[in-house]
PDB file of C-alpha atoms in Angstrom:
ATOM      1  CA  MET C   1     -21.825   7.708 -12.722  1.00 38.00           C
ATOM      2  CA  PRO C   2     -20.755   4.105 -12.089  1.00 40.00           C
ATOM      3  CA  ARG C   3     -17.063   4.007 -11.245  1.00 44.00           C
ATOM      4  CA  SER C   4     -16.559   0.567 -12.663  1.00 44.00           C
ATOM      5  CA  GLU C   5     -18.395  -1.360 -15.314  1.00 45.00           C
ATOM      6  CA  PRO C   6     -20.511  -4.241 -13.960  1.00 45.00           C
ATOM      7  CA  ASP C   7     -19.493  -7.735 -14.977  1.00 48.00           C
ATOM      8  CA  PRO C   8     -20.260  -8.501 -18.623  1.00 51.00           C
ATOM      9  CA  GLN C   9     -21.700 -11.842 -17.443  1.00 58.00           C
ATOM     10  CA  PRO C  10     -24.129 -10.843 -14.666  1.00 63.00           C
ATOM     11  CA  ASP C  11     -24.910 -13.412 -11.997  1.00 77.00           C
ATOM     12  CA  HIS C  12     -28.676 -13.072 -12.390  1.00 83.00           C
ATOM     13  CA  ARG C  13     -31.428 -13.892 -14.901  1.00 90.00           C
ATOM     14  CA  ILE C  14     -33.481 -10.742 -14.778  1.00 91.00           C
ATOM     15  CA  GLY C  15     -34.298  -9.406 -18.184  1.00 92.00           C
ATOM     16  CA  VAL C  16     -34.769  -5.661 -18.581  1.00 93.00           C
ATOM     17  CA  HIS C  17     -37.225  -4.507 -21.247  1.00 94.00           C
ATOM     18  CA  LEU C  18     -37.009  -0.789 -20.692  1.00 94.00           C
ATOM     19  CA  ASP C  19     -36.319  -0.123 -24.364  1.00 93.00           C
ATOM     20  CA  ARG C  20     -39.561  -1.885 -25.343  1.00 94.00           C
ATOM     21  CA  VAL C  21     -41.653   0.090 -22.862  1.00 95.00           C
ATOM     22  CA  LEU C  22     -39.963   3.323 -23.912  1.00 95.00           C
ATOM     23  CA  ALA C  23     -40.755   2.596 -27.553  1.00 95.00           C
ATOM     24  CA  ASP C  24     -44.393   1.811 -26.678  1.00 95.00           C
ATOM     25  CA  ARG C  25     -44.700   5.129 -24.846  1.00 94.00           C
ATOM     26  CA  GLY C  26     -42.795   7.023 -27.503  1.00 95.00           C
ATOM     27  CA  MET C  27     -40.329   8.325 -24.949  1.00 94.00           C
ATOM     28  CA  THR C  28     -36.554   8.664 -25.185  1.00 95.00           C
ATOM     29  CA  LEU C  29     -34.116   7.468 -22.581  1.00 94.00           C
ATOM     30  CA  THR C  30     -32.960  11.026 -22.024  1.00 94.00           C
ATOM     31  CA  GLU C  31     -36.471  12.206 -21.294  1.00 95.00           C
ATOM     32  CA  LEU C  32     -37.073   9.303 -18.929  1.00 95.00           C
ATOM     33  CA  ALA C  33     -33.799  10.027 -17.128  1.00 94.00           C
ATOM     34  CA  GLU C  34     -34.786  13.643 -16.688  1.00 94.00           C
ATOM     35  CA  ARG C  35     -38.207  12.803 -15.296  1.00 94.00           C
ATOM     36  CA  VAL C  36     -37.009   9.968 -13.061  1.00 94.00           C
ATOM     37  CA  GLY C  37     -34.036  11.895 -11.691  1.00 91.00           C
ATOM     38  CA  VAL C  38     -31.374   9.374 -12.688  1.00 91.00           C
ATOM     39  CA  THR C  39     -28.497  10.036 -15.058  1.00 89.00           C
ATOM     40  CA  VAL C  40     -28.760   8.891 -18.655  1.00 92.00           C
ATOM     41  CA  VAL C  41     -25.641   6.807 -18.165  1.00 90.00           C
ATOM     42  CA  ASN C  42     -27.162   4.900 -15.255  1.00 89.00           C
ATOM     43  CA  LEU C  43     -30.411   4.339 -17.116  1.00 92.00           C
ATOM     44  CA  SER C  44     -28.423   3.144 -20.078  1.00 92.00           C
ATOM     45  CA  VAL C  45     -26.656   0.652 -17.826  1.00 90.00           C
ATOM     46  CA  LEU C  46     -30.056  -0.530 -16.652  1.00 92.00           C
ATOM     47  CA  LYS C  47     -31.530  -0.669 -20.160  1.00 92.00           C
ATOM     48  CA  ASN C  48     -28.642  -2.759 -21.428  1.00 89.00           C
ATOM     49  CA  GLY C  49     -28.982  -5.259 -18.582  1.00 87.00           C
ATOM     50  CA  ARG C  50     -25.644  -4.389 -17.014  1.00 86.00           C
ATOM     51  CA  ALA C  51     -26.971  -3.167 -13.679  1.00 88.00           C
ATOM     52  CA  ARG C  52     -26.584  -5.366 -10.639  1.00 86.00           C
ATOM     53  CA  ALA C  53     -29.374  -3.885  -8.591  1.00 88.00           C
ATOM     54  CA  VAL C  54     -32.187  -1.373  -8.801  1.00 93.00           C
ATOM     55  CA  ARG C  55     -33.444   0.643  -5.881  1.00 92.00           C
ATOM     56  CA  PHE C  56     -37.142   0.375  -5.229  1.00 94.00           C
ATOM     57  CA  SER C  57     -37.293   4.154  -5.315  1.00 93.00           C
ATOM     58  CA  THR C  58     -35.830   4.174  -8.835  1.00 94.00           C
ATOM     59  CA  LEU C  59     -38.129   1.383  -9.991  1.00 95.00           C
ATOM     60  CA  SER C  60     -41.130   3.209  -8.519  1.00 96.00           C
ATOM     61  CA  ALA C  61     -40.163   6.406 -10.314  1.00 95.00           C
ATOM     62  CA  ILE C  62     -39.718   4.562 -13.624  1.00 96.00           C
ATOM     63  CA  CYS C  63     -43.099   2.849 -13.333  1.00 96.00           C
ATOM     64  CA  ASP C  64     -44.697   6.133 -12.358  1.00 96.00           C
ATOM     65  CA  VAL C  65     -43.325   7.977 -15.378  1.00 96.00           C
ATOM     66  CA  LEU C  66     -43.963   5.140 -17.830  1.00 96.00           C
ATOM     67  CA  ASP C  67     -47.327   4.273 -16.287  1.00 95.00           C
ATOM     68  CA  CYS C  68     -46.480   0.599 -16.117  1.00 95.00           C
ATOM     69  CA  GLN C  69     -45.910  -2.243 -13.697  1.00 96.00           C
ATOM     70  CA  PRO C  70     -42.484  -3.567 -12.651  1.00 96.00           C
ATOM     71  CA  GLY C  71     -43.309  -6.761 -14.520  1.00 95.00           C
ATOM     72  CA  ASP C  72     -43.541  -4.753 -17.743  1.00 95.00           C
ATOM     73  CA  VAL C  73     -39.963  -3.630 -17.302  1.00 95.00           C
ATOM     74  CA  LEU C  74     -38.409  -6.640 -15.567  1.00 95.00           C
ATOM     75  CA  THR C  75     -38.876 -10.339 -16.245  1.00 94.00           C
ATOM     76  CA  PHE C  76     -37.277 -13.482 -14.919  1.00 93.00           C
ATOM     77  CA  GLU C  77     -35.685 -15.494 -17.694  1.00 89.00           C
ATOM     78  CA  ARG C  78     -35.657 -19.234 -17.219  1.00 88.00           C
ATOM     79  CA  PRO C  79     -32.614 -21.098 -18.546  1.00 81.00           C
TER      80      PRO C  79
ATOM     81  CA  MET F   1     -21.325   7.252  -6.141  1.00 53.00           C
ATOM     82  CA  ASP F   2     -19.346  10.457  -6.567  1.00 58.00           C
ATOM     83  CA  PRO F   3     -15.883  10.610  -5.003  1.00 64.00           C
ATOM     84  CA  MET F   4     -15.639  12.482  -1.717  1.00 68.00           C
ATOM     85  CA  PRO F   5     -12.049  13.682  -1.224  1.00 74.00           C
ATOM     86  CA  SER F   6     -11.251  14.978   2.240  1.00 83.00           C
ATOM     87  CA  ARG F   7      -8.737  17.581   3.313  1.00 89.00           C
ATOM     88  CA  ALA F   8      -7.208  15.136   5.813  1.00 91.00           C
ATOM     89  CA  ALA F   9      -6.621  12.573   3.075  1.00 90.00           C
ATOM     90  CA  ARG F  10      -5.056  15.179   0.799  1.00 92.00           C
ATOM     91  CA  THR F  11      -2.804  16.318   3.644  1.00 94.00           C
ATOM     92  CA  ALA F  12      -1.776  12.753   4.382  1.00 93.00           C
ATOM     93  CA  TYR F  13      -0.908  12.239   0.715  1.00 94.00           C
ATOM     94  CA  LEU F  14       1.131  15.430   0.664  1.00 95.00           C
ATOM     95  CA  VAL F  15       3.009  14.503   3.852  1.00 96.00           C
ATOM     96  CA  LEU F  16       3.755  11.000   2.591  1.00 96.00           C
ATOM     97  CA  THR F  17       4.972  12.391  -0.711  1.00 96.00           C
ATOM     98  CA  VAL F  18       7.348  14.750   1.076  1.00 97.00           C
ATOM     99  CA  ILE F  19       8.617  11.969   3.339  1.00 97.00           C
ATOM    100  CA  PHE F  20       9.108   9.724   0.317  1.00 97.00           C
ATOM    101  CA  LEU F  21      11.125  12.365  -1.521  1.00 97.00           C
ATOM    102  CA  ILE F  22      13.223  13.072   1.580  1.00 97.00           C
ATOM    103  CA  THR F  23      13.882   9.351   1.953  1.00 96.00           C
ATOM    104  CA  VAL F  24      14.981   9.098  -1.683  1.00 96.00           C
ATOM    105  CA  VAL F  25      17.425  11.970  -1.299  1.00 96.00           C
ATOM    106  CA  ALA F  26      18.661  10.860   2.122  1.00 94.00           C
ATOM    107  CA  GLY F  27      19.224   7.340   0.843  1.00 94.00           C
ATOM    108  CA  LEU F  28      21.153   8.563  -2.166  1.00 93.00           C
ATOM    109  CA  VAL F  29      23.321  10.755   0.048  1.00 90.00           C
ATOM    110  CA  LEU F  30      23.936   7.956   2.534  1.00 89.00           C
ATOM    111  CA  VAL F  31      24.810   5.420  -0.166  1.00 90.00           C
ATOM    112  CA  ALA F  32      27.093   7.937  -1.855  1.00 89.00           C
ATOM    113  CA  HIS F  33      28.732   8.653   1.473  1.00 85.00           C
ATOM    114  CA  ARG F  34      29.260   4.962   2.205  1.00 85.00           C
ATOM    115  CA  LEU F  35      30.642   4.263  -1.246  1.00 85.00           C
ATOM    116  CA  PHE F  36      32.607   7.428  -1.916  1.00 81.00           C
ATOM    117  CA  GLY F  37      32.946   9.183   1.453  1.00 77.00           C
ATOM    118  CA  LEU F  38      31.202  12.363   0.337  1.00 70.00           C
ATOM    119  CA  LEU F  39      30.024  13.744   3.670  1.00 64.00           C
ATOM    120  CA  GLN F  40      33.224  13.584   5.659  1.00 62.00           C
ATOM    121  CA  ASP F  41      36.848  12.629   5.283  1.00 63.00           C
ATOM    122  CA  SER F  42      36.796  10.301   2.299  1.00 68.00           C
ATOM    123  CA  HIS F  43      39.548   8.209   3.885  1.00 77.00           C
ATOM    124  CA  THR F  44      37.350   7.194   6.804  1.00 80.00           C
ATOM    125  CA  LEU F  45      34.276   5.007   6.767  1.00 82.00           C
ATOM    126  CA  SER F  46      32.056   5.116   9.839  1.00 81.00           C
ATOM    127  CA  VAL F  47      29.946   2.023  10.383  1.00 83.00           C
ATOM    128  CA  PRO F  48      27.534   1.189  13.176  1.00 81.00           C
ATOM    129  CA  ALA F  49      28.201  -1.852  15.319  1.00 81.00           C
ATOM    130  CA  SER F  50      27.502  -3.228  18.782  1.00 78.00           C
ATOM    131  CA  ILE F  51      29.921  -4.384  21.443  1.00 79.00           C
ATOM    132  CA  SER F  52      29.463  -6.516  24.502  1.00 77.00           C
ATOM    133  CA  VAL F  53      28.950  -4.659  27.772  1.00 75.00           C
ATOM    134  CA  ASP F  54      31.779  -6.766  29.201  1.00 75.00           C
ATOM    135  CA  ASP F  55      34.164  -4.737  27.065  1.00 73.00           C
ATOM    136  CA  VAL F  56      33.110  -1.492  28.691  1.00 75.00           C
ATOM    137  CA  ARG F  57      34.362  -0.478  32.109  1.00 78.00           C
ATOM    138  CA  LEU F  58      31.520   0.960  34.141  1.00 77.00           C
ATOM    139  CA  PRO F  59      31.092   1.842  37.807  1.00 82.00           C
ATOM    140  CA  GLU F  60      29.729  -1.071  39.837  1.00 81.00           C
ATOM    141  CA  THR F  61      26.351   0.511  40.312  1.00 84.00           C
ATOM    142  CA  PHE F  62      25.884   0.856  36.555  1.00 80.00           C
ATOM    143  CA  GLU F  63      24.227  -1.880  34.634  1.00 79.00           C
ATOM    144  CA  ILE F  64      23.457  -2.103  30.921  1.00 77.00           C
ATOM    145  CA  ALA F  65      21.343  -4.784  29.387  1.00 76.00           C
ATOM    146  CA  GLY F  66      22.257  -6.023  25.953  1.00 74.00           C
ATOM    147  CA  PRO F  67      25.020  -4.990  23.555  1.00 77.00           C
ATOM    148  CA  LEU F  68      26.101  -1.358  23.320  1.00 80.00           C
ATOM    149  CA  PRO F  69      25.687   0.461  19.999  1.00 81.00           C
ATOM    150  CA  VAL F  70      28.891   2.094  18.822  1.00 82.00           C
ATOM    151  CA  THR F  71      30.288   3.725  15.709  1.00 84.00           C
ATOM    152  CA  VAL F  72      33.483   2.316  14.329  1.00 84.00           C
ATOM    153  CA  ASP F  73      35.774   4.376  12.103  1.00 84.00           C
ATOM    154  CA  LEU F  74      37.595   2.401   9.454  1.00 84.00           C
ATOM    155  CA  VAL F  75      40.507   4.383   8.078  1.00 83.00           C
ATOM    156  CA  GLY F  76      41.427   3.875   4.445  1.00 85.00           C
ATOM    157  CA  PRO F  77      38.631   1.465   3.553  1.00 86.00           C
ATOM    158  CA  SER F  78      39.003  -0.631   0.446  1.00 87.00           C
ATOM    159  CA  VAL F  79      36.372  -0.689  -2.286  1.00 88.00           C
ATOM    160  CA  MET F  80      35.207  -4.088  -1.075  1.00 90.00           C
ATOM    161  CA  GLN F  81      34.850  -2.851   2.488  1.00 89.00           C
ATOM    162  CA  ARG F  82      32.836   0.131   1.275  1.00 90.00           C
ATOM    163  CA  VAL F  83      30.562  -2.129  -0.764  1.00 92.00           C
ATOM    164  CA  ILE F  84      30.057  -4.513   2.174  1.00 91.00           C
ATOM    165  CA  ALA F  85      29.207  -1.577   4.426  1.00 89.00           C
ATOM    166  CA  THR F  86      26.749  -0.200   1.833  1.00 92.00           C
ATOM    167  CA  VAL F  87      24.677  -3.318   1.118  1.00 93.00           C
ATOM    168  CA  PRO F  88      22.704  -3.213   4.417  1.00 90.00           C
ATOM    169  CA  VAL F  89      21.958   0.464   3.826  1.00 90.00           C
ATOM    170  CA  LEU F  90      20.635  -0.368   0.369  1.00 93.00           C
ATOM    171  CA  VAL F  91      18.421  -3.131   1.707  1.00 93.00           C
ATOM    172  CA  TRP F  92      16.891  -0.985   4.450  1.00 93.00           C
ATOM    173  CA  TRP F  93      16.517   1.933   2.050  1.00 95.00           C
ATOM    174  CA  ALA F  94      14.708  -0.241  -0.486  1.00 95.00           C
ATOM    175  CA  LEU F  95      12.420  -1.598   2.220  1.00 95.00           C
ATOM    176  CA  VAL F  96      11.470   1.848   3.483  1.00 95.00           C
ATOM    177  CA  LEU F  97      11.036   3.214  -0.059  1.00 96.00           C
ATOM    178  CA  VAL F  98       8.703   0.405  -1.078  1.00 96.00           C
ATOM    179  CA  ALA F  99       6.654   0.807   2.110  1.00 96.00           C
ATOM    180  CA  LEU F 100       6.393   4.566   1.635  1.00 96.00           C
ATOM    181  CA  TRP F 101       5.497   4.125  -2.047  1.00 97.00           C
ATOM    182  CA  LEU F 102       2.669   1.742  -1.212  1.00 96.00           C
ATOM    183  CA  LEU F 103       1.377   3.984   1.581  1.00 95.00           C
ATOM    184  CA  ARG F 104       1.550   6.974  -0.721  1.00 96.00           C
ATOM    185  CA  LYS F 105      -0.509   5.184  -3.362  1.00 96.00           C
ATOM    186  CA  VAL F 106      -3.174   4.302  -0.793  1.00 95.00           C
ATOM    187  CA  ALA F 107      -3.200   7.883   0.475  1.00 94.00           C
ATOM    188  CA  ARG F 108      -3.506   9.187  -3.067  1.00 94.00           C
ATOM    189  CA  SER F 109      -6.589   7.110  -3.747  1.00 94.00           C
ATOM    190  CA  ALA F 110      -8.057   8.364  -0.480  1.00 93.00           C
ATOM    191  CA  ALA F 111      -7.193  11.923  -1.501  1.00 92.00           C
ATOM    192  CA  GLU F 112      -9.114  11.319  -4.734  1.00 90.00           C
ATOM    193  CA  GLY F 113     -12.091  10.193  -2.657  1.00 88.00           C
ATOM    194  CA  ASP F 114     -12.028   6.563  -3.787  1.00 87.00           C
ATOM    195  CA  PRO F 115      -9.921   4.424  -1.426  1.00 92.00           C
ATOM    196  CA  PHE F 116     -11.947   1.218  -1.643  1.00 93.00           C
ATOM    197  CA  ARG F 117     -10.294  -0.296  -4.680  1.00 91.00           C
ATOM    198  CA  ALA F 118      -8.945  -3.797  -5.253  1.00 93.00           C
ATOM    199  CA  SER F 119      -5.530  -2.261  -5.886  1.00 95.00           C
ATOM    200  CA  ASN F 120      -5.437  -0.860  -2.345  1.00 96.00           C
ATOM    201  CA  VAL F 121      -6.271  -4.272  -0.914  1.00 97.00           C
ATOM    202  CA  THR F 122      -3.232  -5.651  -2.723  1.00 97.00           C
ATOM    203  CA  ARG F 123      -1.055  -2.760  -1.541  1.00 97.00           C
ATOM    204  CA  LEU F 124      -2.043  -3.225   2.094  1.00 97.00           C
ATOM    205  CA  ARG F 125      -1.336  -6.946   1.911  1.00 97.00           C
ATOM    206  CA  TRP F 126       2.075  -6.224   0.427  1.00 97.00           C
ATOM    207  CA  LEU F 127       2.721  -3.749   3.245  1.00 96.00           C
ATOM    208  CA  GLY F 128       1.835  -6.414   5.774  1.00 96.00           C
ATOM    209  CA  ALA F 129       4.189  -8.852   4.059  1.00 95.00           C
ATOM    210  CA  LEU F 130       6.936  -6.227   4.132  1.00 94.00           C
ATOM    211  CA  PHE F 131       6.619  -5.890   7.877  1.00 93.00           C
ATOM    212  CA  LEU F 132       6.267  -9.617   8.451  1.00 93.00           C
ATOM    213  CA  LEU F 133       9.028 -10.834   6.172  1.00 93.00           C
ATOM    214  CA  GLY F 134      10.949  -7.803   4.991  1.00 92.00           C
ATOM    215  CA  PHE F 135      11.946  -6.577   8.428  1.00 89.00           C
ATOM    216  CA  PRO F 136      13.529  -9.863   9.613  1.00 89.00           C
ATOM    217  CA  LEU F 137      15.112 -10.344   6.198  1.00 90.00           C
ATOM    218  CA  ALA F 138      16.697  -6.890   6.276  1.00 91.00           C
ATOM    219  CA  THR F 139      17.929  -7.528   9.808  1.00 89.00           C
ATOM    220  CA  MET F 140      19.480 -10.820   8.716  1.00 89.00           C
ATOM    221  CA  VAL F 141      21.204  -9.148   5.778  1.00 89.00           C
ATOM    222  CA  ASP F 142      22.392  -6.374   8.057  1.00 87.00           C
ATOM    223  CA  GLY F 143      23.841  -8.883  10.513  1.00 86.00           C
ATOM    224  CA  TYR F 144      25.435 -11.008   7.810  1.00 88.00           C
ATOM    225  CA  PHE F 145      27.246  -8.113   6.156  1.00 89.00           C
ATOM    226  CA  SER F 146      28.241  -6.674   9.507  1.00 85.00           C
ATOM    227  CA  ASP F 147      29.745 -10.048  10.397  1.00 85.00           C
ATOM    228  CA  LEU F 148      31.512 -10.059   7.056  1.00 88.00           C
ATOM    229  CA  LEU F 149      32.910  -6.559   7.481  1.00 87.00           C
ATOM    230  CA  PHE F 150      34.337  -7.344  10.899  1.00 84.00           C
ATOM    231  CA  SER F 151      35.604 -10.798   9.921  1.00 82.00           C
ATOM    232  CA  ALA F 152      39.286 -11.529  10.021  1.00 77.00           C
ATOM    233  CA  ASP F 153      39.501 -11.752   6.220  1.00 81.00           C
ATOM    234  CA  VAL F 154      37.977  -8.349   5.617  1.00 81.00           C
ATOM    235  CA  TRP F 155      38.578  -6.169   8.674  1.00 80.00           C
ATOM    236  CA  THR F 156      41.649  -3.965   8.501  1.00 80.00           C
ATOM    237  CA  GLY F 157      40.684  -1.417  11.127  1.00 75.00           C
ATOM    238  CA  GLY F 158      42.916  -2.596  13.903  1.00 77.00           C
ATOM    239  CA  PRO F 159      42.142  -4.771  16.925  1.00 78.00           C
ATOM    240  CA  LEU F 160      38.550  -5.438  17.854  1.00 77.00           C
ATOM    241  CA  PRO F 161      37.233  -5.474  21.425  1.00 77.00           C
ATOM    242  CA  PRO F 162      37.949  -8.716  23.297  1.00 72.00           C
ATOM    243  CA  GLY F 163      34.293  -9.627  23.175  1.00 70.00           C
ATOM    244  CA  GLY F 164      34.162  -9.049  19.423  1.00 71.00           C
ATOM    245  CA  ILE F 165      31.405  -7.262  17.576  1.00 73.00           C
ATOM    246  CA  ALA F 166      28.020  -8.229  18.939  1.00 62.00           C
ATOM    247  CA  THR F 167      26.213  -8.498  15.638  1.00 60.00           C
ATOM    248  CA  GLY F 168      25.639 -11.509  13.548  1.00 57.00           C
ATOM    249  CA  PHE F 169      23.504 -13.439  11.210  1.00 58.00           C
ATOM    250  CA  GLN F 170      20.395 -13.820  13.291  1.00 61.00           C
ATOM    251  CA  VAL F 171      16.663 -13.965  12.865  1.00 64.00           C
ATOM    252  CA  VAL F 172      15.077 -11.105  14.726  1.00 70.00           C
ATOM    253  CA  VAL F 173      11.498 -11.503  15.838  1.00 74.00           C
ATOM    254  CA  SER F 174      10.105  -8.042  16.280  1.00 83.00           C
ATOM    255  CA  ALA F 175       6.807  -7.872  18.096  1.00 89.00           C
ATOM    256  CA  PRO F 176       6.000  -4.361  16.821  1.00 91.00           C
ATOM    257  CA  ALA F 177       6.682  -5.461  13.235  1.00 91.00           C
ATOM    258  CA  ILE F 178       4.434  -8.506  13.648  1.00 93.00           C
ATOM    259  CA  MET F 179       1.675  -6.418  15.215  1.00 95.00           C
ATOM    260  CA  ALA F 180       1.943  -3.909  12.370  1.00 95.00           C
ATOM    261  CA  ALA F 181       1.700  -6.758   9.848  1.00 96.00           C
ATOM    262  CA  VAL F 182      -1.389  -8.177  11.541  1.00 97.00           C
ATOM    263  CA  CYS F 183      -3.032  -4.747  11.593  1.00 97.00           C
ATOM    264  CA  LEU F 184      -2.233  -4.193   7.919  1.00 97.00           C
ATOM    265  CA  PHE F 185      -3.640  -7.581   6.913  1.00 97.00           C
ATOM    266  CA  ALA F 186      -6.802  -6.836   8.896  1.00 97.00           C
ATOM    267  CA  LEU F 187      -7.063  -3.417   7.276  1.00 96.00           C
ATOM    268  CA  ALA F 188      -6.677  -5.065   3.861  1.00 97.00           C
ATOM    269  CA  GLU F 189      -9.735  -7.214   4.603  1.00 97.00           C
ATOM    270  CA  VAL F 190     -11.671  -4.120   5.636  1.00 96.00           C
ATOM    271  CA  PHE F 191     -10.740  -2.485   2.336  1.00 96.00           C
ATOM    272  CA  ALA F 192     -11.684  -5.668   0.455  1.00 95.00           C
ATOM    273  CA  TYR F 193     -15.126  -5.570   2.027  1.00 94.00           C
ATOM    274  CA  GLY F 194     -15.374  -1.872   1.253  1.00 93.00           C
ATOM    275  CA  ALA F 195     -14.409  -2.511  -2.367  1.00 92.00           C
ATOM    276  CA  ARG F 196     -17.153  -5.156  -2.667  1.00 89.00           C
ATOM    277  CA  LEU F 197     -19.705  -2.777  -1.152  1.00 88.00           C
ATOM    278  CA  ARG F 198     -18.572  -0.008  -3.472  1.00 87.00           C
ATOM    279  CA  GLU F 199     -18.875  -2.268  -6.486  1.00 82.00           C
ATOM    280  CA  ASP F 200     -22.411  -3.167  -5.473  1.00 79.00           C
ATOM    281  CA  VAL F 201     -23.354   0.464  -4.914  1.00 81.00           C
ATOM    282  CA  ASP F 202     -21.773   1.581  -8.188  1.00 79.00           C
ATOM    283  CA  ALA F 203     -23.765  -1.006 -10.116  1.00 77.00           C
ATOM    284  CA  THR F 204     -27.009  -0.108  -8.336  1.00 85.00           C
ATOM    285  CA  ILE F 205     -29.344   2.150 -10.260  1.00 88.00           C
TER     286      ILE F 205
END
């Protein structure tokens, strides 16, 4: 569990579309957390765009479970 | 990242807490003694001082460097004399209490398994400032009030040694205090770096 909340104004422009991919696959966040091996709280932080970094191992596990590419979950948002 | 408390950190916190409580009680007793003469004959106030070695007769082969620490008994001290003698004690007591309080807080966070916090960086910097500035300041206050107590207007304890009382308003540069301050400031930067790393790790999924 994150000890402190990440900044509300993150210093990056990576958009996270986990909720969209979850909806497309008909999967809940809880189920994804269970299958990926990450806590629901951490995945929620990621889903809401409040994470500062994602481990490649976590990203790999997410893409494996959701059968998608990283680009389906993460996008770079131009200003 | 889950906290990882260690037995050593918990022990350190416990020891510091005990020392802090002892210091509180000892300070209260000492201040009460200085102000009201609780520990011994209430008509006598014992104060520390230093005298010149020239005022002490020693065998020729004996040599002492620097002033000699002595204890001076003032019989029938006035309220003002008691207050003057108590102020330095209060200043040193406050200094030690604040330092112990800050150390105890740092130890507590370590005992909880999460020492790398911004608050600990601030505490360590304050500790460094205490050593760098607080120690000379307390020494100056000590010297000033000692001068005042033994001044002609205030002292009623009989004749003083020919060389007078070897204390005074002076700025004391203490190498150990400066070294401690430098170490504490460096440690604060280490903790600041640790806090940044921790923040990054905590926000990493």
